[in-house]
Coordinates of C-alpha atoms and ligand atoms in Angstrom, one line a residue:
X93 CA 108.8 135.0 73.4
X94 CA 112.3 136.3 72.8
X95 CA 113.3 138.3 69.7
X96 CA 116.2 137.5 67.6
X97 CA 118.0 139.5 64.9
X98 CA 120.9 138.9 62.6
X99 CA 122.5 141.4 60.2
X100 CA 125.1 141.4 57.5
X101 CA 126.3 144.8 56.3
X102 CA 128.1 147.9 57.3
X103 CA 128.0 149.1 60.9
X104 CA 126.1 146.1 62.3
X105 CA 126.0 146.9 66.0
X106 CA 123.7 150.0 66.0
X107 CA 121.5 148.5 63.4
X108 CA 121.0 145.3 65.5
X109 CA 120.5 147.4 68.6
X110 CA 117.7 149.4 66.9
X111 CA 116.1 146.3 65.5
X112 CA 116.2 144.6 69.0
X113 CA 114.4 147.5 70.5
X114 CA 111.5 146.9 68.1
X115 CA 111.3 143.3 69.2
X116 CA 111.1 144.1 72.9
X117 CA 107.4 143.3 73.0
X118 CA 108.6 139.7 72.7
X119 CA 110.5 139.9 76.0
X120 CA 112.7 142.3 77.9
X121 CA 114.3 140.2 80.7
X122 CA 117.8 140.6 79.2
X123 CA 119.5 141.5 75.9
X124 CA 122.7 140.8 74.1
X125 CA 124.7 141.2 70.9
X126 CA 127.6 139.3 69.3
X127 CA 129.7 140.6 66.5
X128 CA 132.0 138.6 64.4
X129 CA 135.1 140.4 63.1
X130 CA 138.5 139.0 62.0
X131 CA 137.5 135.5 63.2
X132 CA 136.7 136.8 66.7
X133 CA 133.5 137.3 68.6
X134 CA 132.8 140.4 70.7
X135 CA 129.8 139.9 73.0
X136 CA 127.8 142.4 75.1
X137 CA 125.0 141.4 77.4
X138 CA 122.9 143.0 80.0
X139 CA 120.0 142.3 82.3
X140 CA 116.7 144.1 81.5
X141 CA 115.7 145.9 78.3
X142 CA 117.9 146.6 75.3
X143 CA 118.5 150.3 76.3
X144 CA 121.9 150.7 77.8
X145 CA 123.6 147.8 76.0
X146 CA 127.1 149.1 75.5
X147 CA 127.7 148.9 71.8
X148 CA 129.5 152.2 71.0
X149 CA 132.9 150.5 70.5
X150 CA 131.5 147.4 68.7
X151 CA 132.9 147.4 65.1
X152 CA 132.0 144.8 62.5
X153 CA 129.7 144.0 59.6
X154 CA 128.2 140.7 60.8
X155 CA 126.3 140.0 64.0
X156 CA 123.4 138.6 65.9
X157 CA 121.3 139.9 68.8
X158 CA 118.6 138.8 71.2
X159 CA 116.0 140.2 73.6
X160 CA 115.0 137.5 76.1
X161 CA 111.8 136.3 77.8
X162 CA 113.3 133.8 80.3
X163 CA 112.1 130.2 80.2
X164 CA 115.1 128.2 81.5
X165 CA 117.3 130.1 84.0
X166 CA 116.7 133.4 85.7
X167 CA 117.2 136.7 83.8
X168 CA 120.9 137.1 84.5
X169 CA 123.9 138.1 82.3
X170 CA 125.1 134.6 82.1
X171 CA 121.8 133.4 80.8
X172 CA 121.4 136.2 78.3
X173 CA 122.0 135.3 74.7
X174 CA 124.1 135.1 72.5
X175 CA 125.6 131.9 73.8
X176 CA 129.2 131.4 72.6
X177 CA 131.0 128.0 72.6
X178 CA 134.1 127.3 70.6
X179 CA 133.6 128.6 67.1
X180 CA 129.9 129.3 67.5
X181 CA 127.7 132.1 68.8
X182 CA 123.9 131.3 68.9
X183 CA 120.7 133.3 69.5
X184 CA 117.6 131.2 70.0
X185 CA 113.8 131.8 70.3
X186 CA 111.9 128.8 71.5
X187 CA 112.3 125.9 73.9
X188 CA 114.5 122.8 73.5
X189 CA 112.5 120.2 75.3
X190 CA 115.2 117.5 75.3
X191 CA 118.0 119.8 76.3
X192 CA 118.8 117.8 79.5
X193 CA 119.6 114.7 77.6
X194 CA 121.7 116.6 75.0
X195 CA 123.5 118.5 77.8
X196 CA 124.4 115.2 79.5
X197 CA 126.2 114.2 76.3
X198 CA 128.2 117.4 76.2
X199 CA 129.0 117.2 79.9
X200 CA 130.2 113.6 79.4
X201 CA 132.6 114.9 76.9
X202 CA 134.0 117.2 79.6
X203 CA 132.4 120.4 78.2
X204 CA 131.8 123.3 80.6
X205 CA 128.5 125.3 80.4
X206 CA 128.3 128.9 81.4
X207 CA 124.5 129.3 81.6
X208 CA 121.4 127.5 82.9
X209 CA 119.6 127.9 79.6
X210 CA 118.3 125.2 77.2
X211 CA 119.8 127.2 74.3
X212 CA 123.5 127.0 75.2
X213 CA 123.5 123.3 74.3
X214 CA 123.0 124.2 70.7
X215 CA 126.3 126.0 70.5
X216 CA 128.0 123.0 72.2
X217 CA 126.5 120.6 69.7
X218 CA 127.4 122.8 66.7
X219 CA 131.0 122.9 67.9
X220 CA 131.0 119.1 68.2
X221 CA 129.3 118.4 64.8
X222 CA 131.1 121.0 62.7
X223 CA 133.4 119.4 60.0
X224 CA 133.8 122.5 57.8
X225 CA 130.3 122.8 56.3
X226 CA 128.1 125.2 58.3
X227 CA 124.8 124.2 56.8
X228 CA 125.5 120.5 57.4
X229 CA 126.4 121.1 61.0
X230 CA 123.2 123.1 61.6
X231 CA 121.1 120.4 59.9
X232 CA 122.8 117.7 61.9
X233 CA 122.2 119.5 65.2
X234 CA 118.7 120.6 64.6
X235 CA 117.7 117.1 63.6
X236 CA 118.4 116.1 67.2
X237 CA 116.4 119.0 68.8
X238 CA 112.9 118.4 70.1
X239 CA 110.8 121.5 70.7
X240 CA 110.7 124.9 69.0
X241 CA 113.4 127.1 67.7
X242 CA 114.3 130.0 65.5
X243 CA 118.1 130.2 65.4
X244 CA 120.6 132.7 64.1
X245 CA 124.2 131.3 64.2
X246 CA 127.6 132.8 63.7
X247 CA 130.7 130.6 63.1
X248 CA 134.1 132.1 63.5
X249 CA 135.4 130.0 60.6
X250 CA 132.8 131.6 58.3
X251 CA 133.3 135.3 57.9
X252 CA 130.3 137.4 56.8
X253 CA 127.9 134.5 57.3
X254 CA 124.8 134.0 59.4
X255 CA 123.1 130.5 59.4
X256 CA 119.4 130.2 60.2
X257 CA 117.0 127.5 61.1
X258 CA 113.3 127.5 62.0
X259 CA 110.9 125.1 63.7
X260 CA 107.7 126.4 65.2
X261 CA 109.1 129.8 66.0
X262 CA 108.9 132.6 63.5
X263 CA 111.9 133.8 61.5
X264 CA 112.0 136.1 58.5
X265 CA 114.9 137.1 56.2
X266 CA 114.9 140.7 54.9
X267 CA 116.9 142.2 52.1
X268 CA 117.1 146.0 52.6
X269 CA 118.6 148.8 50.6
X270 CA 121.7 148.1 52.6
X271 CA 122.4 144.7 54.2
X272 CA 120.8 141.4 54.7
X273 CA 118.7 140.8 57.8
X274 CA 116.9 138.2 59.7
X275 CA 114.5 138.7 62.6
X276 CA 111.7 137.2 64.6
X277 CA 109.1 139.7 63.3
X278 CA 108.5 142.3 60.7
X279 CA 108.8 145.5 62.8
X280 CA 112.5 144.8 63.2
X281 CA 112.8 144.8 59.4
X282 CA 110.4 147.7 58.8
X283 CA 112.2 149.7 56.1
X284 CA 110.1 150.8 53.2
X285 CA 110.4 148.4 50.3
X286 CA 112.4 145.8 52.2
X287 CA 112.0 142.4 50.6
X288 CA 110.8 139.8 53.1
X289 CA 111.3 136.0 52.9
X290 CA 109.6 134.2 55.8
X291 CA 111.1 130.8 56.6
X292 CA 108.8 127.8 57.0
X293 CA 109.0 125.1 59.6
X294 CA 112.0 122.8 58.9
X295 CA 113.6 125.3 56.6
X296 CA 117.2 126.7 56.7
X297 CA 118.9 129.8 55.3
X298 CA 122.5 130.8 54.9
X299 CA 123.1 134.6 54.5
X300 CA 126.6 135.3 53.1
X301 CA 127.9 138.6 51.8
X302 CA 124.8 139.9 50.0
X303 CA 123.4 136.4 49.1
X304 CA 120.6 134.7 50.9
X305 CA 120.2 130.9 50.1
X306 CA 117.3 128.9 51.3
X307 CA 117.0 125.1 51.9
X308 CA 114.3 122.7 52.8
X309 CA 114.4 120.1 55.6
X310 CA 116.5 117.7 53.4
X311 CA 119.0 120.4 52.5
X312 CA 117.7 120.9 49.0
X313 CA 117.8 124.5 47.7
X314 CA 114.5 126.4 47.8
X315 CA 113.3 129.3 45.6
X316 CA 111.5 131.9 47.6
X317 CA 109.6 134.9 46.3
X318 CA 109.7 138.0 48.5
X319 CA 106.9 140.2 49.7
X320 CA 107.4 143.9 50.2
X321 CA 107.4 145.4 53.7
X322 CA 104.5 147.8 54.4
X323 CA 106.5 150.3 56.4
X324 CA 103.5 152.4 57.4
X325 CA 101.9 149.4 59.1
X326 CA 105.0 147.9 60.4
X327 CA 106.6 150.9 62.2
X328 CA 103.9 152.2 64.5
X329 CA 104.6 155.3 66.6
X330 CA 103.0 156.5 69.8
X331 CA 101.3 159.4 68.0
X332 CA 101.4 161.8 70.9
X333 CA 100.3 159.3 73.5
X334 CA 102.5 158.4 76.4
X335 CA 102.1 154.7 75.8
X336 CA 101.2 152.4 73.0
X337 CA 98.4 150.9 75.2
X338 CA 96.6 154.2 75.5
X339 CA 97.0 154.9 71.8
X340 CA 95.7 151.5 70.9
X341 CA 92.6 152.0 73.2
X342 CA 92.0 155.3 71.4
X343 CA 92.1 153.5 68.1
X344 CA 89.2 151.2 68.9
X345 CA 86.5 153.4 67.1
X346 CA 88.6 153.5 63.9
X347 CA 89.4 149.8 64.1
X348 CA 85.6 149.1 64.4
X349 CA 84.9 151.5 61.6
X350 CA 87.4 149.7 59.3
X351 CA 85.6 146.4 59.9
X352 CA 84.0 145.8 56.6
X353 CA 86.2 142.8 55.8
X354 CA 83.2 141.1 54.4
X355 CA 83.2 137.5 55.4
X356 CA 82.3 136.6 51.8
X357 CA 85.7 138.0 50.8
X358 CA 87.6 135.5 52.9
X359 CA 87.9 132.9 50.1
X360 CA 85.0 130.6 50.7
X361 CA 84.8 131.1 54.5
X362 CA 81.2 132.3 54.4
X363 CA 80.1 129.1 52.7
X364 CA 82.1 127.0 55.3
X365 CA 80.4 129.0 58.1
X366 CA 77.0 128.4 56.7
X367 CA 77.7 124.7 56.2
X368 CA 78.9 124.2 59.8
X369 CA 76.6 122.6 62.4
X370 CA 78.9 123.2 65.3
X371 CA 81.3 126.1 66.1
X372 CA 84.4 125.6 68.2
X373 CA 86.5 128.5 69.4
X374 CA 89.9 128.0 70.7
X375 CA 92.3 130.7 72.0
X376 CA 94.3 131.9 74.9
X377 CA 94.1 134.9 77.2
X378 CA 92.3 137.9 75.8
X379 CA 91.5 136.1 72.6
X380 CA 89.8 133.4 74.7
X381 CA 87.7 136.1 76.4
X382 CA 86.7 137.4 72.9
X383 CA 85.7 133.9 72.1
X384 CA 83.5 133.6 75.2
X385 CA 81.8 136.9 74.3
X386 CA 81.1 135.5 70.9
X387 CA 79.6 132.3 72.2
X388 CA 76.7 134.3 73.5
X389 CA 76.2 135.8 70.0
X390 CA 76.5 132.4 68.2
X391 CA 74.1 130.7 70.5
X392 CA 71.6 133.5 71.2
X393 CA 71.5 135.2 67.8
X394 CA 72.1 132.3 65.4
X395 CA 71.1 129.4 67.6
X396 CA 74.3 127.7 66.7
X397 CA 76.0 125.5 69.3
X398 CA 79.3 126.9 70.2
X399 CA 82.0 125.5 72.5
X400 CA 84.9 127.7 73.7
X401 CA 88.2 126.2 74.9
X402 CA 91.5 127.3 76.3
X403 CA 93.8 126.3 73.5
X404 CA 96.4 125.0 76.0
X405 CA 93.8 122.7 77.6
X406 CA 92.1 121.6 74.4
X407 CA 95.2 120.0 73.0
X408 CA 95.4 117.7 76.0
X409 CA 91.9 116.6 76.8
X410 CA 91.3 114.3 73.9
X411 CA 88.6 116.6 72.5
X412 CA 85.6 115.2 70.6
X413 CA 85.2 117.0 67.4
X414 CA 81.6 116.7 66.2
X415 CA 80.9 116.3 62.5
X416 CA 80.7 119.6 60.5
X417 CA 82.7 121.5 63.1
X418 CA 84.1 124.8 62.1
X419 CA 86.9 125.6 64.5
X420 CA 87.7 129.3 64.9
X421 CA 91.3 129.6 66.2
X422 CA 91.5 133.2 67.5
X423 CA 94.8 134.9 68.0
X424 CA 96.1 138.4 67.6
X425 CA 99.6 137.3 66.8
X426 CA 98.8 134.1 65.0
X427 CA 102.0 132.8 66.7
X428 CA 100.7 131.5 70.1
X429 CA 102.1 128.0 70.4
X430 CA 99.0 126.6 72.2
X431 CA 96.5 128.0 69.7
X432 CA 98.5 126.7 66.8
X433 CA 98.7 123.2 68.4
X434 CA 95.0 123.2 69.2
X435 CA 94.1 124.3 65.6
X436 CA 96.3 121.5 64.2
X437 CA 94.7 118.9 66.4
X438 CA 91.2 120.1 65.5
X439 CA 92.1 119.8 61.8
X440 CA 93.5 116.3 62.3
X441 CA 90.2 115.3 63.9
X442 CA 88.2 116.5 60.9
X443 CA 87.3 120.1 61.7
X444 CA 87.5 122.9 59.2
X445 CA 89.8 125.5 60.7
X446 CA 89.6 129.2 60.3
X447 CA 92.4 131.4 61.7
X448 CA 90.8 134.6 63.1
X449 CA 94.0 136.7 63.3
X450 CA 95.3 140.2 63.3
X451 CA 98.6 139.1 61.8
X452 CA 97.7 137.6 58.4
X453 CA 101.2 136.4 57.6
X454 CA 101.4 134.2 60.8
X455 CA 102.0 130.5 61.4
X456 CA 98.4 130.0 62.4
X457 CA 97.1 131.7 59.2
X458 CA 99.4 129.5 57.1
X459 CA 98.0 126.2 58.6
X460 CA 94.3 127.1 58.6
X461 CA 91.8 126.3 55.8
X462 CA 90.6 129.9 55.9
X463 CA 92.0 133.2 57.2
X464 CA 89.6 135.8 58.6
X465 CA 91.6 139.0 59.4
X466 CA 90.3 141.1 62.3
X467 CA 92.0 144.2 60.9
X468 CA 93.1 145.9 64.1
X469 CA 96.4 147.1 62.7
X470 CA 99.7 146.3 64.4
X471 CA 99.3 146.1 68.2
X472 CA 102.5 146.8 70.2
X473 CA 101.5 147.0 73.9
X474 CA 101.6 143.6 75.6
X475 CA 98.1 144.2 76.9
X476 CA 95.7 143.5 74.1
X477 CA 93.1 146.2 73.7
X478 CA 92.1 147.1 70.2
X479 CA 92.6 143.6 69.0
X480 CA 90.1 142.4 71.6
X481 CA 87.5 144.8 70.3
X482 CA 88.3 143.7 66.7
X483 CA 88.1 140.0 67.6
X484 CA 84.7 140.5 69.3
X485 CA 83.3 142.4 66.4
X486 CA 84.6 139.9 63.8
X487 CA 83.2 136.9 65.6
X488 CA 80.0 138.7 66.4
X489 CA 79.7 139.6 62.7
X490 CA 79.9 135.9 61.9
X491 CA 77.1 135.1 64.3
X492 CA 75.0 138.0 62.9
X493 CA 75.6 136.7 59.3
X494 CA 74.5 133.2 60.3
X495 CA 71.4 134.6 62.1
X496 CA 70.4 136.5 58.9
X497 CA 71.1 133.5 56.7
X498 CA 68.9 131.4 59.0
X499 CA 66.1 134.0 58.6
X500 CA 66.2 134.9 62.3
X501 CA 67.0 138.6 62.4
X502 CA 69.3 141.2 60.8
X503 CA 71.8 142.9 63.0
X504 CA 73.5 145.1 60.3
X505 CA 72.3 148.4 61.8
X506 CA 73.4 147.6 65.3
X507 CA 76.9 146.6 64.0
X508 CA 77.1 149.8 62.0
X509 CA 76.5 152.0 65.1
X510 CA 79.3 150.4 67.1
X511 CA 82.2 152.7 66.0
X512 CA 80.3 155.9 67.1
X513 CA 79.3 154.2 70.3
X514 CA 82.9 153.3 70.9
X515 CA 83.9 157.0 70.3
X516 CA 81.3 158.1 72.9
X517 CA 82.5 155.5 75.3
X518 CA 86.1 156.6 75.1
X519 CA 85.1 160.0 76.3
X520 CA 82.7 158.9 79.1
X521 CA 85.2 156.1 80.0
X522 CA 87.7 158.7 81.1
X523 CA 85.5 159.0 84.2
X524 CA 87.3 156.0 85.6
X525 CA 90.2 158.2 86.5
X526 CA 88.3 159.3 89.5
X527 CA 88.2 155.7 90.7
X528 CA 91.9 155.0 90.6
X529 CA 92.7 156.0 94.2
X530 CA 90.3 153.2 95.5
X531 CA 92.4 150.6 93.7
X532 CA 95.9 151.6 94.5
X533 CA 96.4 149.5 97.5
X534 CA 93.6 147.0 97.2
X535 CA 94.4 143.5 98.4
X536 CA 92.1 142.1 95.7
X537 CA 89.7 143.3 93.1
X538 CA 86.6 141.5 91.7
X539 CA 84.9 142.0 88.3
X540 CA 81.4 140.7 88.0
X541 CA 78.7 140.4 85.3
X542 CA 76.1 138.0 83.9
X543 CA 75.7 136.7 80.4
X544 CA 77.8 138.5 78.0
X545 CA 78.8 141.0 80.7
X546 CA 80.6 138.1 82.5
X547 CA 82.8 137.7 79.4
X548 CA 83.6 141.4 79.5
X549 CA 84.3 141.2 83.3
X550 CA 86.9 138.4 82.7
X551 CA 88.7 140.6 80.3
X552 CA 88.5 143.7 82.6
X553 CA 90.0 141.6 85.3
X554 CA 92.8 140.2 83.1
X555 CA 93.7 143.7 82.0
X556 CA 93.9 145.0 85.5
X557 CA 96.0 142.2 86.9
X558 CA 98.5 142.1 84.0
X559 CA 99.5 145.7 84.1
X560 CA 98.8 146.9 87.7
X561 CA 99.9 143.6 89.4
X562 CA 96.8 143.8 91.7
X563 CA 95.3 140.4 92.4
X564 CA 92.0 140.4 90.5
X565 CA 89.3 137.9 89.5
X566 CA 86.4 137.9 87.2
X567 CA 83.2 136.0 88.3
X568 CA 79.7 135.5 87.1
X569 CA 77.7 137.8 89.4
X570 CA 75.5 134.7 90.2
X571 CA 78.5 132.8 91.5
X572 CA 79.6 135.2 94.3
X573 CA 77.5 133.7 97.0
X574 CA 78.9 130.2 96.3
X575 CA 82.2 131.1 97.8
X576 CA 83.8 134.3 96.7
X577 CA 81.6 136.5 98.8
X578 CA 83.7 135.4 101.8
X579 CA 86.6 137.5 100.4
X580 CA 84.6 140.7 100.3
X581 CA 85.6 143.1 103.1
X582 CA 85.4 146.8 103.8
X583 CA 86.5 148.8 100.7
X584 CA 87.2 145.8 98.5
X585 CA 86.8 147.2 94.9
X586 CA 84.2 145.4 92.9
X587 CA 83.6 146.4 89.3
X588 CA 80.2 145.3 87.9
X589 CA 79.4 145.3 84.2
X590 CA 75.8 145.6 83.3
X591 CA 74.6 146.0 79.7
X592 CA 71.7 143.6 79.7
X593 CA 68.4 145.2 80.7
X594 CA 66.9 141.7 81.1
X595 CA 69.5 140.7 83.7
X596 CA 69.7 144.2 85.4
X597 CA 67.8 143.2 88.4
X598 CA 69.9 140.0 88.9
X599 CA 73.2 141.8 88.6
X600 CA 72.0 144.6 90.9
X601 CA 71.2 141.9 93.5
X602 CA 74.8 140.9 93.5
X603 CA 75.8 144.6 93.7
X604 CA 73.7 145.1 96.8
X605 CA 75.0 141.9 98.4
X606 CA 78.6 143.0 98.1
X607 CA 77.8 146.6 99.0
X608 CA 76.1 145.3 102.2
X609 CA 79.4 143.7 103.1
X610 CA 81.4 146.9 102.7
X611 CA 82.7 146.6 99.1
X612 CA 83.2 149.7 97.0
X613 CA 81.2 149.1 93.9
X614 CA 82.0 150.6 90.5
X615 CA 79.4 150.1 87.8
X616 CA 79.9 150.1 84.1
X617 CA 76.4 150.1 82.6
X618 CA 74.1 151.1 79.9
X619 CA 71.1 151.3 82.3
X620 CA 70.7 154.9 83.7
X621 CA 68.6 153.8 86.6
X622 CA 71.3 151.4 87.8
X623 CA 74.0 154.0 87.3
X624 CA 72.1 156.3 89.7
X625 CA 71.8 153.7 92.5
X626 CA 72.7 155.3 95.8
X627 CA 75.8 153.9 97.5
X628 CA 77.9 153.2 94.4
X629 CA 81.5 154.3 94.7
X630 CA 81.5 155.2 91.0
X631 CA 79.6 154.7 87.7
X632 CA 80.2 155.1 84.0
X633 CA 77.1 155.3 81.9
X634 CA 77.7 153.8 78.5
X635 CA 75.8 154.7 75.4
X636 CA 72.9 152.4 74.5
X637 CA 74.7 149.6 72.7
X638 CA 72.3 146.7 73.6
X639 CA 73.7 143.7 75.2
X640 CA 74.4 141.6 72.1
X641 CA 77.7 143.2 70.9
X642 CA 78.4 145.1 74.1
X643 CA 81.7 143.6 75.1
X644 CA 83.5 145.5 72.3
X645 CA 82.2 148.7 74.0
X646 CA 82.0 147.9 77.7
X647 CA 85.6 146.8 77.7
X648 CA 86.8 150.3 77.0
X649 CA 86.3 151.8 80.5
X650 CA 87.8 148.6 81.9
X651 CA 90.9 149.0 79.7
X652 CA 91.2 152.6 80.7
X653 CA 90.9 151.7 84.4
X654 CA 93.7 149.2 84.1
X655 CA 95.8 151.7 82.3
X656 CA 95.4 154.5 84.8
X657 CA 95.8 152.2 87.8
X658 CA 99.0 150.8 86.3
X659 CA 100.3 154.4 85.7
X660 CA 99.4 155.4 89.3
X661 CA 101.3 152.4 90.7
X662 CA 104.4 153.5 88.8
X663 CA 104.3 150.6 86.3
X664 CA 105.1 150.7 82.6
X665 CA 101.7 149.7 81.1
X666 CA 103.3 148.8 77.8
X667 CA 105.7 146.3 79.3
X668 CA 104.3 144.4 82.2
X669 CA 106.8 142.3 84.1
X670 CA 107.2 138.6 83.2
X671 CA 105.0 138.9 80.1
X672 CA 105.6 139.1 76.4
X673 CA 103.3 139.9 73.5
X674 CA 103.6 136.7 71.6
X675 CA 103.6 133.5 73.6
X676 CA 105.4 131.2 71.1
X677 CA 106.3 128.6 73.7
X678 CA 104.0 126.1 75.4
Ligands
LIG789 O1 98.5 136.6 70.1 P1 97.3 135.9 70.8 O2 96.0 136.6 70.7 O3 97.2 134.4 70.5 O4 97.7 136.0 72.4 C1 97.0 135.3 73.3 C2 97.3 135.8 74.7 O5 98.6 135.6 75.1 C3 97.0 137.3 74.8 O6 95.7 137.6 74.4 C4 97.3 137.9 76.2 O7 96.4 137.3 77.1 C5 97.1 139.4 76.1 N1 98.3 140.0 75.7 C6 96.7 139.9 77.4 O8 96.5 141.3 77.3

């Protein structure tokens, strides 16, 4: 949520602008840049994405920028960052939970606020605390903040200087061939060979001239060793596709093919998996759906009890953590605030925690006992697609390893076939384009399935609602008649997923029940006889992938459906309204 950038070096404005554009996946409600030159700030702000921010006349070698996902205050110019007060200009990613109390103090001093944000209070407090030592002022102010923050701060008394602070929101310093940088994430710093220095929680940095100095929570100097930026991974292009989302769906077969990140190579993880007597999975959104799909694999294949929780709920329901629990915290970004908090709590209560992440250098990875990479490659579109397939496969591989270890059955051959099956599904999945017209003005859409197909249905529904803005729900097919059936009327689109031969008859009963009430039913199935059922509004026949690992495959037509409906409704599938790729606030 929100992307911040700071830059020290020649011609700062266009560089900050370009870097901000690469962080728009973190939010695009408004954008702004402040430059410091000759002791004065020049600030430009606008509502909406970064494009169009007027920077042509901005000269200077030191500045900060921000792309916002609004939390406190509507997406207006006043609420856009940077927030300037007195000698300070501040950009902030995170939430200051105690800002009301702090603001009261400032108001009592007679200070006037120009925005409704929680962030502006930081600039006021800095102005009040500053006694000539920038780092000391930043430390004094951050010591009073409750919540999460990554901050980049300019002070008009300190030329060629950017001060930084981090607590629970990511911030990385980069030293390039020219200039010193800071940013919320690596893509903004993706220059081949750039040296990267991630800040840890409670750490500070002061960039001055071409020097970067790092400090711990107590203000003691810190030595940091850089890692080198992998520009090829960190600067993805659309590669001929109109949108990142479509490209990322197309990458699923190659992502699945790259899978062999053997669990044994994850530094003792395999041993921890085998020693566990209980699996917990905690995650949000799409990652949660991947966890649900894997629950079936853990319990069915490996006979291992597995409990899946929404991370944002887990942290507040006083969870019981059974002995020998292995908690799998699943997150594409590794920066989701709720998942991080749930993983911390599970660890405190005695679980061994493994971070199942796409971003290996993330906060979640750093706190976990083990890191299991899902290896999807950088995902840019807000809607998760290839990372879901990679998460499902990674978790299912764990279940398959356990099953083998327990002498139950080997699933190696089935797993090996998945990339080819995904390739085939990509091509048959294009058939959903013919369905789009039925969805364009639907009042609501339902996705149904049973067993593992229910997990896939939930993900299909989430994809559709987040990028098409159509109200959509996922249900177990068995649950319809307990209430939801009342909502089915003539032409209501119902998408049924059916990969389990054993449950085919049951799922088809639900299909007949909704068809009888006028619904237009679209079937995504591996069962030819079901695909040929008269009266269906559409069907995609998937290759035979069995029902054990099927969500990694059956999700593909559902992702394509969401993509084409979104396009047909005139939306930008890569940047759905109100959402951001990394949800770094609670
Ligand atoms: O980075 P994470 O996997 O932790 O993100 C969790 C959710 O915010 C995320 O999966 C979200 O639901 C998807 N972007 C939806 O497509």
